PDB file of C-alpha atoms in Angstrom:
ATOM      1  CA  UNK W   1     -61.748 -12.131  16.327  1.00  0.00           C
ATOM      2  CA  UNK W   2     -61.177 -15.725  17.470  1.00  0.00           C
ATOM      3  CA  UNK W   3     -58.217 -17.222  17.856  1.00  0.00           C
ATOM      4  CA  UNK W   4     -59.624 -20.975  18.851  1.00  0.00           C
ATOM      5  CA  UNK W   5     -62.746 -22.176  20.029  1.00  0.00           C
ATOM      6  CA  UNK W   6     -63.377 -20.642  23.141  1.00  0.00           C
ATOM      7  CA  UNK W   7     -62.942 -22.252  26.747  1.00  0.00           C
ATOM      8  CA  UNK W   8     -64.222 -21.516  30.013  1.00  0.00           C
ATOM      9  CA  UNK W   9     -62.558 -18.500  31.628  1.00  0.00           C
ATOM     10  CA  UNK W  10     -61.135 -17.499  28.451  1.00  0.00           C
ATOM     11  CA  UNK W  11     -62.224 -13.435  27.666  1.00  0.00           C
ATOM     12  CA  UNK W  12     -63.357 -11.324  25.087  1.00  0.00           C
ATOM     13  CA  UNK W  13     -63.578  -8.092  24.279  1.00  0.00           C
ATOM     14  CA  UNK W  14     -65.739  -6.274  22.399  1.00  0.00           C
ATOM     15  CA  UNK W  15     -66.032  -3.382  20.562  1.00  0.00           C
ATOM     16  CA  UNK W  16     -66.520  -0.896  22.850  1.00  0.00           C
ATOM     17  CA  UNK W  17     -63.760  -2.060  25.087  1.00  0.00           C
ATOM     18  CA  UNK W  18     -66.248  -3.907  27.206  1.00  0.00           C
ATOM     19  CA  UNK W  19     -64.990  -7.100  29.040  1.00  0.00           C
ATOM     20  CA  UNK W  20     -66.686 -10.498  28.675  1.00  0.00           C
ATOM     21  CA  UNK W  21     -65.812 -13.765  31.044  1.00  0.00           C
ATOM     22  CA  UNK W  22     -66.949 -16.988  28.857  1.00  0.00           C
ATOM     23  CA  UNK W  23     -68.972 -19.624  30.641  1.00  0.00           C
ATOM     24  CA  UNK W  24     -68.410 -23.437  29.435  1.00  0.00           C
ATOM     25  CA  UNK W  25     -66.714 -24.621  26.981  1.00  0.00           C
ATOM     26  CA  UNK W  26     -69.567 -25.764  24.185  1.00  0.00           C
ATOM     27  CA  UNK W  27     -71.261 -22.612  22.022  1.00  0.00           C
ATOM     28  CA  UNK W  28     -73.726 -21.705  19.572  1.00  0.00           C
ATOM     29  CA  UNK W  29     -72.331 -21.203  15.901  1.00  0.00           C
ATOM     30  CA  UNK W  30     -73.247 -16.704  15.871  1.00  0.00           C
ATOM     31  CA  UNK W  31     -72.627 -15.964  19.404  1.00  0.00           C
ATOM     32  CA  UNK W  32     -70.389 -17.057  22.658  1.00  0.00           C
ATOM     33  CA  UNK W  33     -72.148 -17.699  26.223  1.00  0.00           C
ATOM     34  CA  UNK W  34     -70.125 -14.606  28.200  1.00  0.00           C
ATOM     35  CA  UNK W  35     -71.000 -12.524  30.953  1.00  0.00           C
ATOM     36  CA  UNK W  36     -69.933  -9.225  30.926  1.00  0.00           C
ATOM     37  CA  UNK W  37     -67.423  -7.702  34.023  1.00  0.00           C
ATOM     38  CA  UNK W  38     -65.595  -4.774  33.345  1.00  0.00           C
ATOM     39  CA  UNK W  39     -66.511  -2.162  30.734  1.00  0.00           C
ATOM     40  CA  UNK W  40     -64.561   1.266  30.663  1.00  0.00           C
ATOM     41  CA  UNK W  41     -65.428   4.658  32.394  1.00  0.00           C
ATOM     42  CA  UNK W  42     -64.117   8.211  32.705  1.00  0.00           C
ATOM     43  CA  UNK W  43     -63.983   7.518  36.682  1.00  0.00           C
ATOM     44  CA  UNK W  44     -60.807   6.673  38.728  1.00  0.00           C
ATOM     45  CA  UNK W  45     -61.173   3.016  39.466  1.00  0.00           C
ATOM     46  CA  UNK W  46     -58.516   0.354  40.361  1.00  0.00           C
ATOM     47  CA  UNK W  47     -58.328  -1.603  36.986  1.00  0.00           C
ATOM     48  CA  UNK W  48     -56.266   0.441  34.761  1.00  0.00           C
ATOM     49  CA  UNK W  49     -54.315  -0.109  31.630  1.00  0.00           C
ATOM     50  CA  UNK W  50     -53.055   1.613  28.154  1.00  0.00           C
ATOM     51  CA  UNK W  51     -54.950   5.108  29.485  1.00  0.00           C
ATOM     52  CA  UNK W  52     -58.376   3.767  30.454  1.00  0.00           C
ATOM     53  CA  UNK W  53     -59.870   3.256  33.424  1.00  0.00           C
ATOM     54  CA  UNK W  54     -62.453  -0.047  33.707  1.00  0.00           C
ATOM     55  CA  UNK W  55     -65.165  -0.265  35.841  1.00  0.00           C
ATOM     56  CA  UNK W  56     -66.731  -3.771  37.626  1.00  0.00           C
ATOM     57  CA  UNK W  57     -70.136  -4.425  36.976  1.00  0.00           C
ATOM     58  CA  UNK W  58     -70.790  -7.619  37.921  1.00  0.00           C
ATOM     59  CA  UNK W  59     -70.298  -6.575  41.491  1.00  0.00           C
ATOM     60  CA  UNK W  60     -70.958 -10.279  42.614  1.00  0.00           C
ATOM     61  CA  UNK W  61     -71.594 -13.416  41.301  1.00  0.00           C
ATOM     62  CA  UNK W  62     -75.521 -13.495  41.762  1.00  0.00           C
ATOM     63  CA  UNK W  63     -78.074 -14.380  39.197  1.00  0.00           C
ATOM     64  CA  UNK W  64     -79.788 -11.138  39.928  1.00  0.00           C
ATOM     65  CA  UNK W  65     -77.081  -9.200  39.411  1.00  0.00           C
ATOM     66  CA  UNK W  66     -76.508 -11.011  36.109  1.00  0.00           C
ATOM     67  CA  UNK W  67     -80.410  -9.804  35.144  1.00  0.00           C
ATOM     68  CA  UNK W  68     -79.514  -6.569  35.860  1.00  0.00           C
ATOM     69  CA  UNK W  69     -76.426  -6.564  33.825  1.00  0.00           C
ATOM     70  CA  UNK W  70     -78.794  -8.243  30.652  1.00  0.00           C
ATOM     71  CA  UNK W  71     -81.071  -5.206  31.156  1.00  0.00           C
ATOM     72  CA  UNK W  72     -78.306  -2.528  31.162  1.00  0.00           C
ATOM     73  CA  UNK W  73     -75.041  -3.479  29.759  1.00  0.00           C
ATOM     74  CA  UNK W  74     -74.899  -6.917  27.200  1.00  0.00           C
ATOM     75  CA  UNK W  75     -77.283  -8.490  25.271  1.00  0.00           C
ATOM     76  CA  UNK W  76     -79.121 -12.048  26.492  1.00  0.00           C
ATOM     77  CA  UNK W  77     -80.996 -14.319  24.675  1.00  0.00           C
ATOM     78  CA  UNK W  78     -83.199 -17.345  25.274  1.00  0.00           C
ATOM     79  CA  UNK W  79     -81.386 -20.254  25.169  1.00  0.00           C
ATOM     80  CA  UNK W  80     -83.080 -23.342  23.842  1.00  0.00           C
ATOM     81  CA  UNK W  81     -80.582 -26.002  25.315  1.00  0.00           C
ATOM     82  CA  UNK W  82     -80.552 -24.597  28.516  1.00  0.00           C
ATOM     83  CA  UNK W  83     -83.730 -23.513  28.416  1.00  0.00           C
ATOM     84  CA  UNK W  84     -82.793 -20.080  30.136  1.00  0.00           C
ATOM     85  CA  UNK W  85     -81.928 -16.799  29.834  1.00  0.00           C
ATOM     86  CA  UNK W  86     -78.419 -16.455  28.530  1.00  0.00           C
ATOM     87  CA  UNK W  87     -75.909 -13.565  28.794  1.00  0.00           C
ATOM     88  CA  UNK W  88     -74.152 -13.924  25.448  1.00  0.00           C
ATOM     89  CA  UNK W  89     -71.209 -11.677  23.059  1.00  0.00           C
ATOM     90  CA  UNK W  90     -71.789 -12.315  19.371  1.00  0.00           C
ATOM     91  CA  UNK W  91     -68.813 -13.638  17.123  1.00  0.00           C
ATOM     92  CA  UNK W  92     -69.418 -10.427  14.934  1.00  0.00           C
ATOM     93  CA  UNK W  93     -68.539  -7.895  17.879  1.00  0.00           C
ATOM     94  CA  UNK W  94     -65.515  -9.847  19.377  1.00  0.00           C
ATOM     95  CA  UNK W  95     -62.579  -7.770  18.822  1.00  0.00           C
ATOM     96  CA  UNK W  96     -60.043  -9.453  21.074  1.00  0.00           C
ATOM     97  CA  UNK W  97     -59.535 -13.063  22.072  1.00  0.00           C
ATOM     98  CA  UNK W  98     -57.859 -13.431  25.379  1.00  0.00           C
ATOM     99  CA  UNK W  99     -56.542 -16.874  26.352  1.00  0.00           C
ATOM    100  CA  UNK W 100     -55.101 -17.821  29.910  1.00  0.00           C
ATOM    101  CA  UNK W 101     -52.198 -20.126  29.023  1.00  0.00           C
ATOM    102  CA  UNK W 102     -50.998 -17.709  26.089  1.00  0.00           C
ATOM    103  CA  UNK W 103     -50.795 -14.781  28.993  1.00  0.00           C
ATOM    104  CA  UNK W 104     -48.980 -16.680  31.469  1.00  0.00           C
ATOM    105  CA  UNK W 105     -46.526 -17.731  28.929  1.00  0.00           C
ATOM    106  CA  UNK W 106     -45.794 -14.047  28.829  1.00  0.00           C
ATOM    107  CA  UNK W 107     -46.186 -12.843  32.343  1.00  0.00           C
ATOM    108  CA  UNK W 108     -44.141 -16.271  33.257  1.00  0.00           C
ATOM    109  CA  UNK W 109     -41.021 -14.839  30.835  1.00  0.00           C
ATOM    110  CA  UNK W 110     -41.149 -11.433  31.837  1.00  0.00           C
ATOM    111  CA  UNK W 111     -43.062 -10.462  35.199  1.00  0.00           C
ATOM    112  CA  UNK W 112     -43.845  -6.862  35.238  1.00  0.00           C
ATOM    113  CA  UNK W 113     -44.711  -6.375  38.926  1.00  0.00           C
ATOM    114  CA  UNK W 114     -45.306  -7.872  42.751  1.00  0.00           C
ATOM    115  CA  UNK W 115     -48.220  -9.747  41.511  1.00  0.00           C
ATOM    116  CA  UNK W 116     -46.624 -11.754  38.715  1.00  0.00           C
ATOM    117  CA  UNK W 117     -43.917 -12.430  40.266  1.00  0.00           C
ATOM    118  CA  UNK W 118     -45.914 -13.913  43.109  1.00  0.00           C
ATOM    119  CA  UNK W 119     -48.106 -15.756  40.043  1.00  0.00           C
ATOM    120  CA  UNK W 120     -44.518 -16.979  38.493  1.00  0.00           C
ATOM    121  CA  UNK W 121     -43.374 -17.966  41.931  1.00  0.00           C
ATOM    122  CA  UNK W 122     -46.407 -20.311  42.444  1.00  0.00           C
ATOM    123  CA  UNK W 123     -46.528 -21.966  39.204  1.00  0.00           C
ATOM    124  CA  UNK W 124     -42.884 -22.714  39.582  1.00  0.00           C
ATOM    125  CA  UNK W 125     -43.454 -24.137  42.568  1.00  0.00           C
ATOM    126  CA  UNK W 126     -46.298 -26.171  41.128  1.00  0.00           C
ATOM    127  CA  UNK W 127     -44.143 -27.556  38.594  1.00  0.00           C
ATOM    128  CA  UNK W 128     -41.628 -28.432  40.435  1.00  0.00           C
ATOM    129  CA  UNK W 129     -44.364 -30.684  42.542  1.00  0.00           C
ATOM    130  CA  UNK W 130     -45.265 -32.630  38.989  1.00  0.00           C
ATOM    131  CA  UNK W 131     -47.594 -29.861  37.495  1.00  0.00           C
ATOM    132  CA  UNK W 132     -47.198 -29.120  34.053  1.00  0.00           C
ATOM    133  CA  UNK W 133     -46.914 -25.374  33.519  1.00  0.00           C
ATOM    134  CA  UNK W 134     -48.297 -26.275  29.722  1.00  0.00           C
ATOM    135  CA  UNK W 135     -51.842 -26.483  31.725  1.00  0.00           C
ATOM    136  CA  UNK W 136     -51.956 -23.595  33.145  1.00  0.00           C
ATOM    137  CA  UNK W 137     -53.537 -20.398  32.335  1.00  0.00           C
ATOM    138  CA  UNK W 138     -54.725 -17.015  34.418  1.00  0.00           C
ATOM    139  CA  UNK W 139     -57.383 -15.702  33.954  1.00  0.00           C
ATOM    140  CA  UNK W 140     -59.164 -12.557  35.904  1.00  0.00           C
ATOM    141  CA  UNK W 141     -57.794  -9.327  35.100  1.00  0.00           C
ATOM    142  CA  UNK W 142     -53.912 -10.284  35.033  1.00  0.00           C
ATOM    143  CA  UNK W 143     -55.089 -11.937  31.906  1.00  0.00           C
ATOM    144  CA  UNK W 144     -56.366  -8.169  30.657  1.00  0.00           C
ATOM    145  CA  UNK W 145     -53.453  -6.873  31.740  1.00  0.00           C
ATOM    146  CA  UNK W 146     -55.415  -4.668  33.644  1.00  0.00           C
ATOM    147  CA  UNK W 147     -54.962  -5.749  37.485  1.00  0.00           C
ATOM    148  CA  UNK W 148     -54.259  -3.914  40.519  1.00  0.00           C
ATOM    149  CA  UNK W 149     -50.682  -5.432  42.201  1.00  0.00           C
ATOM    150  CA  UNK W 150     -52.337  -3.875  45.041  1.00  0.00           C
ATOM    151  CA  UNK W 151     -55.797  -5.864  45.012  1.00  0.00           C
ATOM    152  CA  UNK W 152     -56.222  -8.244  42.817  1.00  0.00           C
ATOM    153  CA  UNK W 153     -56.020 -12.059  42.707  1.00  0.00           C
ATOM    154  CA  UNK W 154     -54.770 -14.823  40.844  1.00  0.00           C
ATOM    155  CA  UNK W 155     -57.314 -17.029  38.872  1.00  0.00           C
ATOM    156  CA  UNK W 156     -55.159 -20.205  37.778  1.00  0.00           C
ATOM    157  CA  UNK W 157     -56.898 -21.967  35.022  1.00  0.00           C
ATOM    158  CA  UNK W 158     -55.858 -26.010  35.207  1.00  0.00           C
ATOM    159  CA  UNK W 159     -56.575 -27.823  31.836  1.00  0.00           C
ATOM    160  CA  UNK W 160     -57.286 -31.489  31.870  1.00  0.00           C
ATOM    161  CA  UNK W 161     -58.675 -33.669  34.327  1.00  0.00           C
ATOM    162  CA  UNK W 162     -55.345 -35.325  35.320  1.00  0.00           C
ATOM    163  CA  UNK W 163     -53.576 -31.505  35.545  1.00  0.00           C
ATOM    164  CA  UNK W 164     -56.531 -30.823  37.560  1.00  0.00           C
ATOM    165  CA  UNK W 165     -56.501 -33.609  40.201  1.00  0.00           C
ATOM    166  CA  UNK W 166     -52.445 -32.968  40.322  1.00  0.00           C
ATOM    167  CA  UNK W 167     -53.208 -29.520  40.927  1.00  0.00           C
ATOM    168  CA  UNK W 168     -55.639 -30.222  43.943  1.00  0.00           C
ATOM    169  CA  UNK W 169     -53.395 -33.330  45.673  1.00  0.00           C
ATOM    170  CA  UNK W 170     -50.136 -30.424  46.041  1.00  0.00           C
ATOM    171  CA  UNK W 171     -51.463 -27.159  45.702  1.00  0.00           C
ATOM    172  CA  UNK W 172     -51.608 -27.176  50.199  1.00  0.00           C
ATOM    173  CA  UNK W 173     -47.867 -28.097  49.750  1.00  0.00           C
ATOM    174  CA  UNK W 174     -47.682 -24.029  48.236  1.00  0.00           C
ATOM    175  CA  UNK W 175     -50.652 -22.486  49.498  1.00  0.00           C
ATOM    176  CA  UNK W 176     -52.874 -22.299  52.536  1.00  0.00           C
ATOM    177  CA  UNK W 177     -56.609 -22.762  52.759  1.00  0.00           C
ATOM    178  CA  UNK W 178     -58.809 -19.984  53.693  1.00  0.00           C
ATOM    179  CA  UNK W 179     -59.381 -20.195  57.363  1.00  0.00           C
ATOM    180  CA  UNK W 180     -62.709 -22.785  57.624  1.00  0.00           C
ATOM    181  CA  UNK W 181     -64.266 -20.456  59.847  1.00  0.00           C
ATOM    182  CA  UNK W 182     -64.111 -17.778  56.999  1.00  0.00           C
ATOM    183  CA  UNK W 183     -65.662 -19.946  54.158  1.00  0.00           C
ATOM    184  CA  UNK W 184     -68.465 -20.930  56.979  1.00  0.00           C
ATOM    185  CA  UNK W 185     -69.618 -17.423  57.077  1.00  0.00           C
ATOM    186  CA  UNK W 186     -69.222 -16.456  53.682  1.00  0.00           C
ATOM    187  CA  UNK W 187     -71.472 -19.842  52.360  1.00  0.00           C
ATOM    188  CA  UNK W 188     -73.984 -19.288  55.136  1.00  0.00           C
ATOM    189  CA  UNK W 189     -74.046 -15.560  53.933  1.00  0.00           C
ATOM    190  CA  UNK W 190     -74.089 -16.210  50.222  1.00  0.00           C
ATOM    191  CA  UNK W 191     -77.232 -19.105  51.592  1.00  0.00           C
ATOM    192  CA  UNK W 192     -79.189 -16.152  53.470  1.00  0.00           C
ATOM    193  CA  UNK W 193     -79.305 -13.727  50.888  1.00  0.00           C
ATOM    194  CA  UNK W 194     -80.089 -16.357  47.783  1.00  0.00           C
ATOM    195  CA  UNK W 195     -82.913 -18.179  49.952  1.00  0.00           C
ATOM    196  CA  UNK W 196     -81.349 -21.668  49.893  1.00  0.00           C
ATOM    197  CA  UNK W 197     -82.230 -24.480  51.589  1.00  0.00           C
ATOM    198  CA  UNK W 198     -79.411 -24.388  54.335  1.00  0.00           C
ATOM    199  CA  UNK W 199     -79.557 -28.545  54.894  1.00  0.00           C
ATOM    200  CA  UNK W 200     -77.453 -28.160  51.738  1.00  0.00           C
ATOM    201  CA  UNK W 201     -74.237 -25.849  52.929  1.00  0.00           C
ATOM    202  CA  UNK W 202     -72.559 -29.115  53.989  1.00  0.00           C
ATOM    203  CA  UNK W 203     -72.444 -30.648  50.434  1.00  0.00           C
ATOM    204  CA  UNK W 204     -70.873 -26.692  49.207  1.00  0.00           C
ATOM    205  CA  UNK W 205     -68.332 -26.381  52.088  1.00  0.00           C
ATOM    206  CA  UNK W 206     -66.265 -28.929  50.928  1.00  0.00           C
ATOM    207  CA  UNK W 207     -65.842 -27.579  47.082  1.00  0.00           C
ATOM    208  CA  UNK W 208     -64.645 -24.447  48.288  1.00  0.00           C
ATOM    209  CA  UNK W 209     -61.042 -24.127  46.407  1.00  0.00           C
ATOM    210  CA  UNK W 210     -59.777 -20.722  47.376  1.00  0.00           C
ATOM    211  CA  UNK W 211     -55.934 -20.591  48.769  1.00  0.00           C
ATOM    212  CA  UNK W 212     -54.012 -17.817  50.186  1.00  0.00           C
ATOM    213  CA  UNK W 213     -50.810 -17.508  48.778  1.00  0.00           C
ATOM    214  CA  UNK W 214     -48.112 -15.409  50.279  1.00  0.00           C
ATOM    215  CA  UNK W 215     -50.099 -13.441  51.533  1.00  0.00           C
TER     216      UNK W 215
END
């Protein structure tokens, strides 16, 4: 069921338990454009939550691990705008809408361990620099409920283009950059084993947005 019209980095779930990221905000009228992530398994895995273990199965973000996922796991259709394949979750299976800022509202009020407090410590911080916690969301698998304290991230979601160009000018007041040498590796890596053109890593290096916070 949908509770709005879905946004990027919102999820869905369907029903089979299965867990869908959606891609862009614009959508046909029958189905949602959505890869799949997590679905659940019998095995011991980090991702846990209400008795049920979920397993990752996009592994990476790669376009041929996407095809492989279209072939196993979710259904993909041809899509005539973007005249591509397109891994997609139709309206009629969703079962659960989940939507960043409606999650952080909760963890934000009641943080149940390490990790969100660390996630309500750093949007406090960013609203005390001039960032508006009302455009905020997380995303990832805090917004599941299903993350690891241990492992996992935080995936901020910034909505609007002023929240988001706020967001970038103070978030190295809270937060550190990954080290450059790091990201240099991990683009020429990523580069390598895609077959790019490598004239083009300097125009990626510079959109690289990951922070380490606390940590």
């Amino acid at each position: 069921m949908l509770l709005r019209d879905p946004l990027d980095h919102d999820i869905l779930i369907d029903r089979e338990g299965k867990v869908y990221v959606v891609v862009g905000n614009t959508h046909p009228l029958n189905y949602i454009i959505a890869y799949i992530k997590y679905v659940p398994t019998y095995r011991r895995t980090p991702w846990f939550k209400d008795g049920i273990y979920y397993e990752r199965v996009l592994k990476v973000y790669d376009v041929r691990e996407l095809r492989r996922n279209c072939t196993e796991y979710q259904e993909c259709v041809y899509d005539p705008i973007l005249d591509a394949l397109t891994p997609i979750l139709r309206v009629k299976d969703i079962m659960q809408h989940l939507i960043p800022s409606t999650r952080l509202k909760v963890v934000l009020k009641e943080p149940k361990d390490e990790l969100e407090r660390k996630l309500t410590s750093l949007c406090l911080e960013l609203y005390s620099l001039g960032v508006s916690i009302d455009d905020l969301g997380v995303t990832g698998s805090i917004l599941v409920g299903m993350h690891n304290p241990k492992m996992s991230d935080i995936d901020l979601v910034v909505y609007g283009w002023l929240s988001a160009k706020k967001f970038m000018e103070v978030i190295r007041h809270v937060a550190e950059p990954l080290p450059r040498t790091y990201v240099k590796r991990v683009v020429k890596r990523e580069f390598s084993k895609r077959g790019l053109d490598p004239r083009l890593k300097d125009h990626v290096l510079p959109i690289c947005k990951r922070f380490m916070y606390k940590g």
